[in-house]
XYZ file of N, CA and C in Angstrom:
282
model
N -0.778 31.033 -6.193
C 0.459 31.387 -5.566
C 0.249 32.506 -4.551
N -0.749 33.909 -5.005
C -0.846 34.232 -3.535
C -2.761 34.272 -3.612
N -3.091 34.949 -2.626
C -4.621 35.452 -2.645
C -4.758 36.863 -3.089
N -3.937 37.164 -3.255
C -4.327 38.890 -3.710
C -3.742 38.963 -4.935
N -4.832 40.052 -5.563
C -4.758 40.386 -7.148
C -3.215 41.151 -7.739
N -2.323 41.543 -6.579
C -1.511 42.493 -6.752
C -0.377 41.773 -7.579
N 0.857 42.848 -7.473
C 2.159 41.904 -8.589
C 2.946 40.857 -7.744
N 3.495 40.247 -8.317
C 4.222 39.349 -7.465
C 5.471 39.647 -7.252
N 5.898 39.155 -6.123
C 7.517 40.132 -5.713
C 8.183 39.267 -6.490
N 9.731 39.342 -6.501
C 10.589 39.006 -7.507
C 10.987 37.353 -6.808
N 10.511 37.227 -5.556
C 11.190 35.934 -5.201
C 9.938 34.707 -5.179
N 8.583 35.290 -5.579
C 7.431 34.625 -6.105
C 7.613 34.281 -7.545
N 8.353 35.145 -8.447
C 8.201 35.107 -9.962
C 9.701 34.293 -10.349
N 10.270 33.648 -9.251
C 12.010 32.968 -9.027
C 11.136 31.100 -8.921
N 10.684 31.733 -7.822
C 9.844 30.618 -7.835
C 8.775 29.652 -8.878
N 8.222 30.374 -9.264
C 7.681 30.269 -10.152
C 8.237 29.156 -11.776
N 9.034 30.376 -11.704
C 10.179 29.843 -13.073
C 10.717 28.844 -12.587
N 11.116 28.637 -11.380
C 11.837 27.324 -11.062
C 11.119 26.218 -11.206
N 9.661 26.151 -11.048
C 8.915 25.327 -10.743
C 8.172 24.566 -11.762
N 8.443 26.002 -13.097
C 7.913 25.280 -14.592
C 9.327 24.405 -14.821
N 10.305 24.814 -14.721
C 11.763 24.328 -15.166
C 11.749 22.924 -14.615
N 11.143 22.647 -13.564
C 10.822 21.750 -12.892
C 9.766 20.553 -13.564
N 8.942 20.663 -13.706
C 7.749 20.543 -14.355
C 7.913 20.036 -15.710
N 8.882 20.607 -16.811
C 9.296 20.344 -18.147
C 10.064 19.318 -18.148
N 11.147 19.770 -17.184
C 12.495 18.521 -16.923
C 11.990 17.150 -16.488
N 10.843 17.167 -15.529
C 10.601 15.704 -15.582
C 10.006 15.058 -15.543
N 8.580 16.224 -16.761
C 7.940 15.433 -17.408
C 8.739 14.828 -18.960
N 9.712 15.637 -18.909
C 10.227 15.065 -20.156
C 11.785 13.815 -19.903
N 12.014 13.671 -18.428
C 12.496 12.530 -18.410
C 11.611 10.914 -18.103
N 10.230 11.272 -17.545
C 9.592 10.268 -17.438
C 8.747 9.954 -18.770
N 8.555 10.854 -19.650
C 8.251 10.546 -21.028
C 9.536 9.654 -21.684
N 10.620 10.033 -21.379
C 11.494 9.470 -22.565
C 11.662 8.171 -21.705
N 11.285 7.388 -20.442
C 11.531 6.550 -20.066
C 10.477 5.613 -20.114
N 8.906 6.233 -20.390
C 8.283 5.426 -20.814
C 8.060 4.892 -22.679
N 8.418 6.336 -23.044
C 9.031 5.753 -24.692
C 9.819 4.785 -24.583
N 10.669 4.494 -23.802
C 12.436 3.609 -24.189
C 11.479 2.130 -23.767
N 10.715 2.416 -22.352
C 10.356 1.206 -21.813
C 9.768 0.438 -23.375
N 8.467 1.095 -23.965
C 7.745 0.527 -24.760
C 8.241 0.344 -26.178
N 8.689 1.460 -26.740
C 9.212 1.552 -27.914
C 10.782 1.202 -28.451
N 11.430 0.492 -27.032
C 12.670 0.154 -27.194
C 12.903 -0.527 -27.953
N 11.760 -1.945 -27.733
C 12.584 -3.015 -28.286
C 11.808 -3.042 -29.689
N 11.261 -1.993 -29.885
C 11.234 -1.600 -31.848
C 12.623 -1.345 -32.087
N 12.931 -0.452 -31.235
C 14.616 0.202 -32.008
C 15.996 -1.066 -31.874
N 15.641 -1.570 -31.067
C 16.590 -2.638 -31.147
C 16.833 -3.874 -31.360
N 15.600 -4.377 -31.237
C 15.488 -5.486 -32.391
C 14.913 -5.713 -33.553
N 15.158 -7.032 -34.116
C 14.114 -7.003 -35.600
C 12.865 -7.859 -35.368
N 12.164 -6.242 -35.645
C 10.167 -7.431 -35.526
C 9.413 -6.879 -36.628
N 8.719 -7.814 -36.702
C 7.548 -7.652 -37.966
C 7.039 -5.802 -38.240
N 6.867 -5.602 -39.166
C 7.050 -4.091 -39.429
C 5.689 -4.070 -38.711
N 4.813 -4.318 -38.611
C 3.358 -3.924 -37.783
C 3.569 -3.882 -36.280
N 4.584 -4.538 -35.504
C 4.678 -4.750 -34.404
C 5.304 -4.068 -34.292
N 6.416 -3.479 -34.851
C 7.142 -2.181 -35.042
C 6.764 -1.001 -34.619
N 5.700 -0.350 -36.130
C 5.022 0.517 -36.027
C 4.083 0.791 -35.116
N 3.674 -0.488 -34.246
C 2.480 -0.450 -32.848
C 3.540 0.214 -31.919
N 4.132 -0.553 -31.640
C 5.252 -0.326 -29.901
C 5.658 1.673 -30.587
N 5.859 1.760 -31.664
C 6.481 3.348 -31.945
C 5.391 4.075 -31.807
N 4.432 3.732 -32.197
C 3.711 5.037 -32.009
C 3.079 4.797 -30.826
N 2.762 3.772 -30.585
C 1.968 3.706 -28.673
C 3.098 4.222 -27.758
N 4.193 3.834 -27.912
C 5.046 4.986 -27.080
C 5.358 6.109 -27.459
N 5.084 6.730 -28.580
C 5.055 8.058 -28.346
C 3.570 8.440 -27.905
N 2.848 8.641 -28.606
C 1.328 8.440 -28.040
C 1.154 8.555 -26.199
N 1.701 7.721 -25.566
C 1.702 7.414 -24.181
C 3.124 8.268 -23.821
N 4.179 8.847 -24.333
C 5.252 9.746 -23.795
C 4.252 11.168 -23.542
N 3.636 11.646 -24.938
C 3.172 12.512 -24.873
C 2.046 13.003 -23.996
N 0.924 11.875 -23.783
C -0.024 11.968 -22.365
C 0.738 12.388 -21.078
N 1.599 11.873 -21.260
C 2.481 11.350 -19.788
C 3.570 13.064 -19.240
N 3.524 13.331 -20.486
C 4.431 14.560 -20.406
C 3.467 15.628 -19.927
N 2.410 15.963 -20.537
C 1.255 16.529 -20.348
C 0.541 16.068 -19.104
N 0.555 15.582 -18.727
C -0.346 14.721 -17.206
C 0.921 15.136 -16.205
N 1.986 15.224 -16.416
C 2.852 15.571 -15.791
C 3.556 17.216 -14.997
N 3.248 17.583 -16.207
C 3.475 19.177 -16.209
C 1.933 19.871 -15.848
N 1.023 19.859 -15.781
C 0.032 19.853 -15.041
C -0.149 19.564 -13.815
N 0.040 18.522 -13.418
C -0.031 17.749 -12.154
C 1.061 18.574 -11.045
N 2.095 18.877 -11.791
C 2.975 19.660 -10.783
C 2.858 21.088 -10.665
N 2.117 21.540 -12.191
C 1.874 23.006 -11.702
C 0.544 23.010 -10.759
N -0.186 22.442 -10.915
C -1.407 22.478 -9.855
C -1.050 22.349 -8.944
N -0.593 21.565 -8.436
C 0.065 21.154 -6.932
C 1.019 22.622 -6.344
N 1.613 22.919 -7.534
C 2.486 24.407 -6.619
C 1.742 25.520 -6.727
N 0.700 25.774 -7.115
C -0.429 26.744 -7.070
C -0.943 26.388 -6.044
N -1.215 25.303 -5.188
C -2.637 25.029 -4.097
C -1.798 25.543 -2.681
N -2.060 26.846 -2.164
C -1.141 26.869 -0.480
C -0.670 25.472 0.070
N 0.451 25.621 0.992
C 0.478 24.592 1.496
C -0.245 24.680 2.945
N -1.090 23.455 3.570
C -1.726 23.650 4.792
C -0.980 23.124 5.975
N -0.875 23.641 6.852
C -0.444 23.104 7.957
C -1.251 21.697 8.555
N -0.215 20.803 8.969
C -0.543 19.912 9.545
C -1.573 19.450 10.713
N -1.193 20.368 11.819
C -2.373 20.664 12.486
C -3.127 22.185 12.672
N -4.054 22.871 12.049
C -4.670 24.281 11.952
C -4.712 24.751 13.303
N -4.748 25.875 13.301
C -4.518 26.979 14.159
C -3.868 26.340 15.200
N -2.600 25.318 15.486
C -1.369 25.221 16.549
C -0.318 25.703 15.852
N 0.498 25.936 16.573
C 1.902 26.267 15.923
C 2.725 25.206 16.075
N 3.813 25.351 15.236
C 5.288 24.158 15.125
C 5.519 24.239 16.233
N 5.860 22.972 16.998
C 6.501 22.712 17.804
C 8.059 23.052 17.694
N 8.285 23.477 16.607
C 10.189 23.428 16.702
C 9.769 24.769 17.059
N 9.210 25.617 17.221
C 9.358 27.427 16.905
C 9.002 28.061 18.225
């Protein structure tokens, strides 16, 4: 978030928090949507208790990767500077 060892101002540490809040929220809506995808039709229909117990725990199993691969993936990404498009020109709007 920056290059220097110093504290972070208050609108770095705003940021920040926003960005885990970020990060939790949707890794934990694309978890519960790949649970529902896989493990749905355990909960709502009637299947053999083994086929059951497969689809339930492979979707949780695969929510939980997914949540984790998720919340990672976005905190890395808001840690890396962002680079300008073309280096050393400036924006054309400015």
């Amino acid at each position: 978030m920056t290059t220097h060892t110093g504290r972070r101002t208050q609108a770095q540490r705003d940021a920040l928090t926003i960005e885990i809040g970020y990060a939790l929220f949707s890794a934990a809506f694309a978890a519960a949507v790949v649970f529902g995808a896989i493990a749905g039709p355990a909960l709502f229909f009637d299947l053999p208790g083994r086929v059951e117990t497969l689809l339930l725990r492979t979707g949780m199993a695969l929510a939980a990767v997914l949540f984790v691969a998720r919340v990672i993936s976005v905190l890395v990404r808001f840690r890396r500077p962002a680079q300008p498009s073309q280096p050393g020109r400036t924006n054309p709007d400015s």
